[in-house]
mmCIF file of C-alpha atoms and ligand atoms in Angstrom:
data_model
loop_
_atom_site.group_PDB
_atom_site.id
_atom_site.type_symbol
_atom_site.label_atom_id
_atom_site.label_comp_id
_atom_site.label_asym_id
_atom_site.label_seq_id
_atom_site.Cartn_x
_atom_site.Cartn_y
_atom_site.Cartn_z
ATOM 1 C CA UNK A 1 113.830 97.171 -7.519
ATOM 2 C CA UNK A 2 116.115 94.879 -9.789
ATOM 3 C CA UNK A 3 114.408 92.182 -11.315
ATOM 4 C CA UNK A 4 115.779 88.430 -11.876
ATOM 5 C CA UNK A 5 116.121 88.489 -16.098
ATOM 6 C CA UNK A 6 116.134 85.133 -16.501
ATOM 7 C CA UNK A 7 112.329 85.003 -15.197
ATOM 8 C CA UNK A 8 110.117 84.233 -18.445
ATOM 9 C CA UNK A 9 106.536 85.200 -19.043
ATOM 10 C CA UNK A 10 104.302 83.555 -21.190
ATOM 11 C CA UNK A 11 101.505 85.906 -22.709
ATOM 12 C CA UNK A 12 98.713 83.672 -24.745
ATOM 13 C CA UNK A 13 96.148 85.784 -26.482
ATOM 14 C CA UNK A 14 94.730 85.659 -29.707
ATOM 15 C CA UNK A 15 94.414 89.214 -30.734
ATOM 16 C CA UNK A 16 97.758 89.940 -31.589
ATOM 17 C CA UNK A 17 97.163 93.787 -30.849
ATOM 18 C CA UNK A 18 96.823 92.379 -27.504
ATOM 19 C CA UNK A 19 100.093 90.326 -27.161
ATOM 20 C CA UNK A 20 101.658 93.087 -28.428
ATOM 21 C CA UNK A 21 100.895 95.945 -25.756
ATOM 22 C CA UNK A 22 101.183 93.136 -23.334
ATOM 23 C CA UNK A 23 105.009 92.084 -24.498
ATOM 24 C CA UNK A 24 105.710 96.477 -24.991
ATOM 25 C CA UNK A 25 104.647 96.322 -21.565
ATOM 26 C CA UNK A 26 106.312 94.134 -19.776
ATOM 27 C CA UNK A 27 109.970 93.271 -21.679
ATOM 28 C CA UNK A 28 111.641 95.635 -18.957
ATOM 29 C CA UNK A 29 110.965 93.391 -16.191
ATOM 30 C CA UNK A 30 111.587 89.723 -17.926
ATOM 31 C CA UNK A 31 111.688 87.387 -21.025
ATOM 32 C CA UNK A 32 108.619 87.160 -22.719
ATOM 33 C CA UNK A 33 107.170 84.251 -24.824
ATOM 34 C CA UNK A 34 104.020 84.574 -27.350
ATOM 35 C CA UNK A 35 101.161 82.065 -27.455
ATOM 36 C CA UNK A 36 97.907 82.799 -29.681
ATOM 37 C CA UNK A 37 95.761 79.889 -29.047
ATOM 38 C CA UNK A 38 95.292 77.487 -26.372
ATOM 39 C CA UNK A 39 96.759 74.597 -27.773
ATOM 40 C CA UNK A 40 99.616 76.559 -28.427
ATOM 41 C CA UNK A 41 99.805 78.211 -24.790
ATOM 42 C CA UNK A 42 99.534 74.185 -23.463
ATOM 43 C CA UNK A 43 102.756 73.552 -25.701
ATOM 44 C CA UNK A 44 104.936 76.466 -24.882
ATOM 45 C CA UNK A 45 104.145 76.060 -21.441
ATOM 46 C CA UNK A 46 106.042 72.743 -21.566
ATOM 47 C CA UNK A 47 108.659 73.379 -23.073
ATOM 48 C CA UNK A 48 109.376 76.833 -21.720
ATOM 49 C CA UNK A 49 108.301 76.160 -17.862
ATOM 50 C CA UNK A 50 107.860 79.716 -17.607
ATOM 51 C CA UNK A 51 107.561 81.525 -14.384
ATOM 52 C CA UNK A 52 104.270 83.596 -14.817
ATOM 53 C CA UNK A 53 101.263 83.130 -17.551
ATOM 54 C CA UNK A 54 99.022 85.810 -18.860
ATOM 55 C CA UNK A 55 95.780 84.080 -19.904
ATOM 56 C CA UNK A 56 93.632 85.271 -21.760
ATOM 57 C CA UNK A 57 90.172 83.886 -21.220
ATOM 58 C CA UNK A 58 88.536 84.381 -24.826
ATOM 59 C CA UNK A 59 89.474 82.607 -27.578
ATOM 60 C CA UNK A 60 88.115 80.524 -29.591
ATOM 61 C CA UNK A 61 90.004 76.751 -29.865
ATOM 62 C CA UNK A 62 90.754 76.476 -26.348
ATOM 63 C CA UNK A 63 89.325 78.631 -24.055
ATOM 64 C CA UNK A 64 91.531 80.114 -20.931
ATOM 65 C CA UNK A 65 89.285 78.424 -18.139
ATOM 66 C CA UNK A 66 89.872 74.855 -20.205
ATOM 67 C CA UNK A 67 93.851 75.856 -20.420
ATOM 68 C CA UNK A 68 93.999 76.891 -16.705
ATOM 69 C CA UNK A 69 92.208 73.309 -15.841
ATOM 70 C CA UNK A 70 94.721 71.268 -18.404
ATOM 71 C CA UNK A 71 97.755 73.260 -16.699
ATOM 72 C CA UNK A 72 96.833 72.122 -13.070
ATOM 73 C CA UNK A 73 96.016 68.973 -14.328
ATOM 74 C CA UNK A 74 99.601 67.973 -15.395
ATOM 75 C CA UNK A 75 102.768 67.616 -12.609
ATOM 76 C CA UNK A 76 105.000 69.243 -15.196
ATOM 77 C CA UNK A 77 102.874 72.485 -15.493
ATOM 78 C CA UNK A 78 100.307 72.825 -12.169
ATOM 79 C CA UNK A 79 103.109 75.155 -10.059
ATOM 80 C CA UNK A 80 102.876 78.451 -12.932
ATOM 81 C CA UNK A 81 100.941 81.007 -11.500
ATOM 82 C CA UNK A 82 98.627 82.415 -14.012
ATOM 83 C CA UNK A 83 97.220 85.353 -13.875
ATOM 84 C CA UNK A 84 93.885 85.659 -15.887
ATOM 85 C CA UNK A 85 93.472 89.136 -18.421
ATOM 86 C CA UNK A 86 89.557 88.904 -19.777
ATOM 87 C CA UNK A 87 87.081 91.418 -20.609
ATOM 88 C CA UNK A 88 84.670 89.573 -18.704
ATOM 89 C CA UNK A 89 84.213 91.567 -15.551
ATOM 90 C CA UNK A 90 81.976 89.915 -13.054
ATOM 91 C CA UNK A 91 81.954 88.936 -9.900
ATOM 92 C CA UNK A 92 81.205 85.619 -11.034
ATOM 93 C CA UNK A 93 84.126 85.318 -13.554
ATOM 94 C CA UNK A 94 86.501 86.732 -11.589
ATOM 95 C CA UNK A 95 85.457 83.831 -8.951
ATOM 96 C CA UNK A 96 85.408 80.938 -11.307
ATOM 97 C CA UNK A 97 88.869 82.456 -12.374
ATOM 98 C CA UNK A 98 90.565 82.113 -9.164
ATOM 99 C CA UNK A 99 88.701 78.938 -8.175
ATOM 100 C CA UNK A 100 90.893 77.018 -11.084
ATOM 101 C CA UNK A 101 93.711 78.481 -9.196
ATOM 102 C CA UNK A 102 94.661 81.288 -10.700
ATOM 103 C CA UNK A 103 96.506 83.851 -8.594
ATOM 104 C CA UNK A 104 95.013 87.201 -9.966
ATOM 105 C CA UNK A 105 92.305 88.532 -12.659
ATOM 106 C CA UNK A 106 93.085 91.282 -14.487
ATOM 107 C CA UNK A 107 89.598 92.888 -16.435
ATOM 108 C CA UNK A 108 90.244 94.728 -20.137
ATOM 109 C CA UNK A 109 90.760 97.349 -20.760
ATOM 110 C CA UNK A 110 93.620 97.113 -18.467
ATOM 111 C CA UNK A 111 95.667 99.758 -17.152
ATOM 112 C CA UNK A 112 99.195 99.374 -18.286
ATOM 113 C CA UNK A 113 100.948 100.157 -15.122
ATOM 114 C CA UNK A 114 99.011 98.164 -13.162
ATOM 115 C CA UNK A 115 99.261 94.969 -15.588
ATOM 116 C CA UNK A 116 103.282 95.965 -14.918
ATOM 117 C CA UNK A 117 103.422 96.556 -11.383
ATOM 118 C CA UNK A 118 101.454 93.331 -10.869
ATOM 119 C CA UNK A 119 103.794 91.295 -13.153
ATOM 120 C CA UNK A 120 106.167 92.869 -11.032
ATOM 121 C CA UNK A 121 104.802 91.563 -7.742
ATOM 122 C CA UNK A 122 103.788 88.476 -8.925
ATOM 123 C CA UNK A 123 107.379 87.514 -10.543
ATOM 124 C CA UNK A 124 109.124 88.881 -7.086
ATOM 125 C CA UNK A 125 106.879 86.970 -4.689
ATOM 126 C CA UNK A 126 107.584 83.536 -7.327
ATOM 127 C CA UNK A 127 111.483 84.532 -6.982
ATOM 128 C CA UNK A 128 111.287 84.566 -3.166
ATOM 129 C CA UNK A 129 109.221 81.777 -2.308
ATOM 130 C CA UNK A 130 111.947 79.755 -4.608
ATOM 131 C CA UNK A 131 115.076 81.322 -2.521
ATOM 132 C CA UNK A 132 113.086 80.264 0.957
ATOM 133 C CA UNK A 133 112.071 76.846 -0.494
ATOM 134 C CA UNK A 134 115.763 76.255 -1.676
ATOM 135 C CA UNK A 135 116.615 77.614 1.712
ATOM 136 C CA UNK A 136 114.391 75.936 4.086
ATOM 137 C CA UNK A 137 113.976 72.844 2.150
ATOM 138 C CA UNK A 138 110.654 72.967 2.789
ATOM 139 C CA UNK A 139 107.838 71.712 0.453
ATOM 140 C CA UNK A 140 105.448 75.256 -0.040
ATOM 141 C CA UNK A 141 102.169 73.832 -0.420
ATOM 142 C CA UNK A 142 101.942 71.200 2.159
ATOM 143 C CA UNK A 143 104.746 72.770 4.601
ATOM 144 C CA UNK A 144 106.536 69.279 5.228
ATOM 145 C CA UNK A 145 110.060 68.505 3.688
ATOM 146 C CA UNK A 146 110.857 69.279 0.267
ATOM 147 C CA UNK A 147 112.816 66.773 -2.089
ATOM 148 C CA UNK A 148 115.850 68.406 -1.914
ATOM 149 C CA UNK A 149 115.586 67.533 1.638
ATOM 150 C CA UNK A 150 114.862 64.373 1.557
ATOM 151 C CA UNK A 151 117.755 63.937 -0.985
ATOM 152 C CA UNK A 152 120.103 65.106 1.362
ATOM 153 C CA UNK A 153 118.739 63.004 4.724
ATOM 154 C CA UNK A 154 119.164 60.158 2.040
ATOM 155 C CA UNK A 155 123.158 60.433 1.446
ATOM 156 C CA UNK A 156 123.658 61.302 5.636
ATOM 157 C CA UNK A 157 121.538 58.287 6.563
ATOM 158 C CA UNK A 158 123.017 55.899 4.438
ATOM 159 C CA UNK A 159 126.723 57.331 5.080
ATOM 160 C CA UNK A 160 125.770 56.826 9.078
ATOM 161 C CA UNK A 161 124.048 53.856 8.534
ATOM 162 C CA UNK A 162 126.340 51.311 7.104
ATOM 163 C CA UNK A 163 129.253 52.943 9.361
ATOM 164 C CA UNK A 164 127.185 52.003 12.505
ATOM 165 C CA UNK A 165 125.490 48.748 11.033
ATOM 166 C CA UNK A 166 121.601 49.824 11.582
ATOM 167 C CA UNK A 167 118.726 49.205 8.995
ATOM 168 C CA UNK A 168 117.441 52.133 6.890
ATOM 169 C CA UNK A 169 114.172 51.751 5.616
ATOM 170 C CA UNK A 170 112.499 53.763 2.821
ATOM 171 C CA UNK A 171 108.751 54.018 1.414
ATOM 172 C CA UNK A 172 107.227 55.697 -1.318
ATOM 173 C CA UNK A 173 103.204 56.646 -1.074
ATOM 174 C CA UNK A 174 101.163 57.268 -3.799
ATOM 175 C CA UNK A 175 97.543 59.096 -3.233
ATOM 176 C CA UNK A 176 95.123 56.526 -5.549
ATOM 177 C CA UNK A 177 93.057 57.902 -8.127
ATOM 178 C CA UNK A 178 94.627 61.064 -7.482
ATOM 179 C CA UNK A 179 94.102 62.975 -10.466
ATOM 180 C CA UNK A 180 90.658 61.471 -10.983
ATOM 181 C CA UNK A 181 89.754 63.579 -7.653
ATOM 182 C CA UNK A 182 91.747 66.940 -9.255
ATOM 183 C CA UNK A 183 89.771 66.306 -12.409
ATOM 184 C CA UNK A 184 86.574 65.737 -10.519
ATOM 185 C CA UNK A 185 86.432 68.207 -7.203
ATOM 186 C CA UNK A 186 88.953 70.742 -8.771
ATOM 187 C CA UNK A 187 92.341 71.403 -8.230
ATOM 188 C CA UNK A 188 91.934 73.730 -5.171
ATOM 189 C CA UNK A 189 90.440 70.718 -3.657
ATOM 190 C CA UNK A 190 93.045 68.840 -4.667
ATOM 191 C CA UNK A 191 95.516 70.976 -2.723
ATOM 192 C CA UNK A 192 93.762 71.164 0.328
ATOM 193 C CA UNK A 193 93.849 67.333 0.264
ATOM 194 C CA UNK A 194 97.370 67.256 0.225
ATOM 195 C CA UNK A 195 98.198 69.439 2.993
ATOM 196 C CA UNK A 196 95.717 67.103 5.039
ATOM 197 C CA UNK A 197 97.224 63.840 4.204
ATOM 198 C CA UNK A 198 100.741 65.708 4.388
ATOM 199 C CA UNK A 199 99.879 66.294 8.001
ATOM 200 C CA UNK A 200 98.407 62.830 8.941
ATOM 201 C CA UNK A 201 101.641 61.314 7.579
ATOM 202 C CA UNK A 202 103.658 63.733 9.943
ATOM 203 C CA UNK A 203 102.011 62.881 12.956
ATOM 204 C CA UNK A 204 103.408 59.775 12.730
ATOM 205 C CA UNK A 205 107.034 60.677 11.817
ATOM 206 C CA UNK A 206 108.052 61.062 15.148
ATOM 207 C CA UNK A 207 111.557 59.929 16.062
ATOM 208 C CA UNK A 208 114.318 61.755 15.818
ATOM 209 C CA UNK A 209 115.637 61.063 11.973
ATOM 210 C CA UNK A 210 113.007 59.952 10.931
ATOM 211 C CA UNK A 211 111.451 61.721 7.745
ATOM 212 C CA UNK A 212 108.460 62.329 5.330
ATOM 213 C CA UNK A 213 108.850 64.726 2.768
ATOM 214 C CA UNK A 214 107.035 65.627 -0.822
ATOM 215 C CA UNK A 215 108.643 63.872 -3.204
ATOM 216 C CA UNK A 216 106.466 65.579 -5.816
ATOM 217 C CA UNK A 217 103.089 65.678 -6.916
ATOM 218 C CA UNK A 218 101.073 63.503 -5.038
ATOM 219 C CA UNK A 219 104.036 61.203 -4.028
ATOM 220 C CA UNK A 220 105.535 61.186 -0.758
ATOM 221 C CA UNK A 221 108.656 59.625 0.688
ATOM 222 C CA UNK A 222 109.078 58.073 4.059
ATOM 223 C CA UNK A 223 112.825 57.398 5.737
ATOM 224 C CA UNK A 224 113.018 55.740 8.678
ATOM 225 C CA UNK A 225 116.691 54.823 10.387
ATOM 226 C CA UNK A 226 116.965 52.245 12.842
ATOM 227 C CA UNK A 227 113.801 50.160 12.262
ATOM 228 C CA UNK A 228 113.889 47.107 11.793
ATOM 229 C CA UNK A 229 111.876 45.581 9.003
ATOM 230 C CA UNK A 230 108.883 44.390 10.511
ATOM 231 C CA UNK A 231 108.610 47.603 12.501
ATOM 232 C CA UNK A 232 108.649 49.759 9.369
ATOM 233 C CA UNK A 233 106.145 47.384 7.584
ATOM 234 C CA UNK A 234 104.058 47.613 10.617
ATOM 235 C CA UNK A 235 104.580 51.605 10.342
ATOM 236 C CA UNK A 236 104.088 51.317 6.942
ATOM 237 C CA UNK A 237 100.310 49.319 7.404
ATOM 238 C CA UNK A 238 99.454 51.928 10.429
ATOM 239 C CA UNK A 239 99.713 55.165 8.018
ATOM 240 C CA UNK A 240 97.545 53.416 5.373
ATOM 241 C CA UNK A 241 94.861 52.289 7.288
ATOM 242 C CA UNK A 242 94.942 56.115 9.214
ATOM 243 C CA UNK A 243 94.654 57.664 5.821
ATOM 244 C CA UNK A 244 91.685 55.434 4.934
ATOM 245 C CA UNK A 245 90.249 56.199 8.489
ATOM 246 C CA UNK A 246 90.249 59.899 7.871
ATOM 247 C CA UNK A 247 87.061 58.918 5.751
ATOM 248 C CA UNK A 248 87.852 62.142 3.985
ATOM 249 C CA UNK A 249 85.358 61.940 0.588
ATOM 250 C CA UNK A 250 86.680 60.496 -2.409
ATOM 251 C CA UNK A 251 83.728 60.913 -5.279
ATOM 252 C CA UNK A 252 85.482 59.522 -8.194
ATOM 253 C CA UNK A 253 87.852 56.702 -6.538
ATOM 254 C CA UNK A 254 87.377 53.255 -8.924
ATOM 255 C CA UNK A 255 88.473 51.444 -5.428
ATOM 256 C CA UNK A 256 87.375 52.954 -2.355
ATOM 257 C CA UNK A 257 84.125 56.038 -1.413
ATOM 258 C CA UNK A 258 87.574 57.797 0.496
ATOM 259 C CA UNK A 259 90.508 58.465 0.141
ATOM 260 C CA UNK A 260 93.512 55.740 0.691
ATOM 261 C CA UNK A 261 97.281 55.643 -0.453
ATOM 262 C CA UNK A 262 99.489 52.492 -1.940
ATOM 263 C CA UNK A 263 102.397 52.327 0.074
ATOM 264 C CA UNK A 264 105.625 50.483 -1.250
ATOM 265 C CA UNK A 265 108.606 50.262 1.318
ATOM 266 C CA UNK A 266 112.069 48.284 1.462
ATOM 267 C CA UNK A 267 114.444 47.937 4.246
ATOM 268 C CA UNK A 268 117.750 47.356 3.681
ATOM 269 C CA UNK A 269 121.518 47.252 5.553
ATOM 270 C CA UNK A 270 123.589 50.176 3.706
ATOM 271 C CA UNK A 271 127.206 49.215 2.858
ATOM 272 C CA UNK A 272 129.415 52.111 1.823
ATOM 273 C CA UNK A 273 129.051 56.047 1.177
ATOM 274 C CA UNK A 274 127.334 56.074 -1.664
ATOM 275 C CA UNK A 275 123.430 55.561 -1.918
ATOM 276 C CA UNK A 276 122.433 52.261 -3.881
ATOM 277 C CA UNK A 277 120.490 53.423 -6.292
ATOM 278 C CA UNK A 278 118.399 50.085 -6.310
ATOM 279 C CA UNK A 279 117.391 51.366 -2.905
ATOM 280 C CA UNK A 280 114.599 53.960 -4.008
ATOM 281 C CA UNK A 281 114.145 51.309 -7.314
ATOM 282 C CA UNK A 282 113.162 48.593 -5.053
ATOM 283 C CA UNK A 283 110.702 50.853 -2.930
ATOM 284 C CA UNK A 284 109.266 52.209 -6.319
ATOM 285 C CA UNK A 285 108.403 48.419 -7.581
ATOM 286 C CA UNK A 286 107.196 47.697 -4.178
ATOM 287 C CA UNK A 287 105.138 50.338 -4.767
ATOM 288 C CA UNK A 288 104.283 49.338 -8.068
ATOM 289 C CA UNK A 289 103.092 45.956 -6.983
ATOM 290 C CA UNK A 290 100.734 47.940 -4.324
ATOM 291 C CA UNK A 291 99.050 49.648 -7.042
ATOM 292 C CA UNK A 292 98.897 46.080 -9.001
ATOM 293 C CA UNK A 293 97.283 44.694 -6.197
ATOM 294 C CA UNK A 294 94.710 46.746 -6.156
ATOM 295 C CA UNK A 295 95.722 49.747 -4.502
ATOM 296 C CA UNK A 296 94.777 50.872 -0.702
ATOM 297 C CA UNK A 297 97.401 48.386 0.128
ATOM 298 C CA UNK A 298 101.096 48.722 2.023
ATOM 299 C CA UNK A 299 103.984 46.659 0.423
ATOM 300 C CA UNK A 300 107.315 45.809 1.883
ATOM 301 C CA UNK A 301 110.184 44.219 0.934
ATOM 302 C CA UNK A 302 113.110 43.430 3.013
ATOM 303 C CA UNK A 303 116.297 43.222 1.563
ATOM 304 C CA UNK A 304 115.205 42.274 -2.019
ATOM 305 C CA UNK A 305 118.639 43.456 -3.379
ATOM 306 C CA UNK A 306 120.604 41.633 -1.055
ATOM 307 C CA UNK A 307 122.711 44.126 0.021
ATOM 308 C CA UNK A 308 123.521 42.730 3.449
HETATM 309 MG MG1 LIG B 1 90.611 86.909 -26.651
#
């Protein structure tokens, strides 16, 4: 089995003894980076983005179960798998372990070739499921289009679009008080309520060229050819008020006792084969002015960089 080299593991302990073994262990299979607190695990995750973490649950500043929560709580770091090594060996631990989303628990004393081969199977799995996202352009967690996607319906849209004259309209949805629910209900929870808005916004996507997709963290992206203004707006109203009819429980929402999304959208007549990049900028302050309002709310703009 040949492993990808540029992969990079970050190993946060505070016993160095421990690090040590850990980095012996493992420098075969991938790059490894050192952390011996929690603050300093929170930093180096950061910078490095690595592609695995080895947490160790006990230690004193910051302990792993608080570093696990701060990692899912931030865009730039919530998509490292961690995998938890503690010498706390119930059920209950192991449990509370993968409920803040880690993807294994390994108990000390370890074994050192299972730590390895688990590494192993961990970093392999992470290196395939980025090969079949890049692939299928497919978003993994909610199973709807991926950015990269989207990107590239963008540029053919816009290229067909101004060559046969027809509208394109584009909107941008933001989940409100999104990481207030993540902080409050977990971010397992937070997942699941992705995929279920993910799939509510599909059901509506139905004409052929029409696309949503994940633009990233709780942000999703909406492209609709050959609607006219008023019909995307209308679109546009429909999915927020089905999102806030899904009731689905929103305990720490400053706006609403559910959950409801601010929709900014713009239509516009492309000219040439480039994209505009005031396009997505005018759908963002749309969007912008949504959240303003008050949130719960669908924007749209026609035209507003009067490209027609
Ligand atoms: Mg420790």
């Amino acid at each position: 089995m040949t492993m990808n080299q540029q992969q990079t593991v970050l190993v946060v302990d505070d016993e160095k003894q421990n690090r040590t073994l850990l980095a012996e262990l493992l420098v075969d299979d991938c790059r490894i980076a050192l952390a011996k607190n929690g603050a300093q695990a929170l930093e180096r995750a950061h910078e490095l983005q690595p592609d695995l973490i080895l947490l160790d649950v006990m230690m004193p500043d910051i302990n792993g179960y608080d570093v696990i929560q701060a990692l899912k709580a931030d865009d730039a770091t919530r998509q490292i798998p961690v995998i938890f090594i503690s010498a706390l060996d119930s059920t209950a631990d192991e449990e509370r372990g993968l409920d803040l989303g880690a993807v294994d628990y390994i108990t000390k004393p370890f074994h050192p070739s299972i730590v390895r081969k688990r590494v192993r199977n961990h970093l392999q799995s992470c290196h395939h499921r980025h090969l079949l996202e890049n692939l299928a352009k497919i978003d993994s967690l909610t199973e709807i289009a991926n950015r990269r996607r989207y990107d590239e319906a963008l540029e053919n849209e816009w290229r067909r679009c101004s060559r046969t004259h027809s509208p394109l309209s584009l909107a941008i949805i933001d989940v409100d008080h999104f990481k207030a629910y993540n902080d409050h209900l977990g971010h397992a929870e937070g997942d699941r309520m992705l995929r279920l808005i993910a799939k509510k916004l599909s059901d509506f996507v139905r004409r052929p060229g029409d696309l949503v997709a994940r633009y990233g963290g709780e942000e999703f992206v909406l492209l609709l050819p050959n609607s006219s203004s008023a019909a995307a707006a209308n679109l546009g109203e429909e999915l927020r008020s089905s999102i806030e009819g899904l009731r689905l429980p929103h305990p720490a929402s400053a706006i609403s006792p559910y959950i409801t999304i601010s929709l900014g959208g713009v239509t516009t007549q492309p000219s040439g084969g480039e994209v505009d990049p005031q396009f997505f900028q005018a759908a963002d302050a749309a969007l912008y002015e949504a959240k303003a309002g008050g949130r719960n709310r669908s924007l749209w703009r026609n035209d507003p960089f009067g490209a027609a």
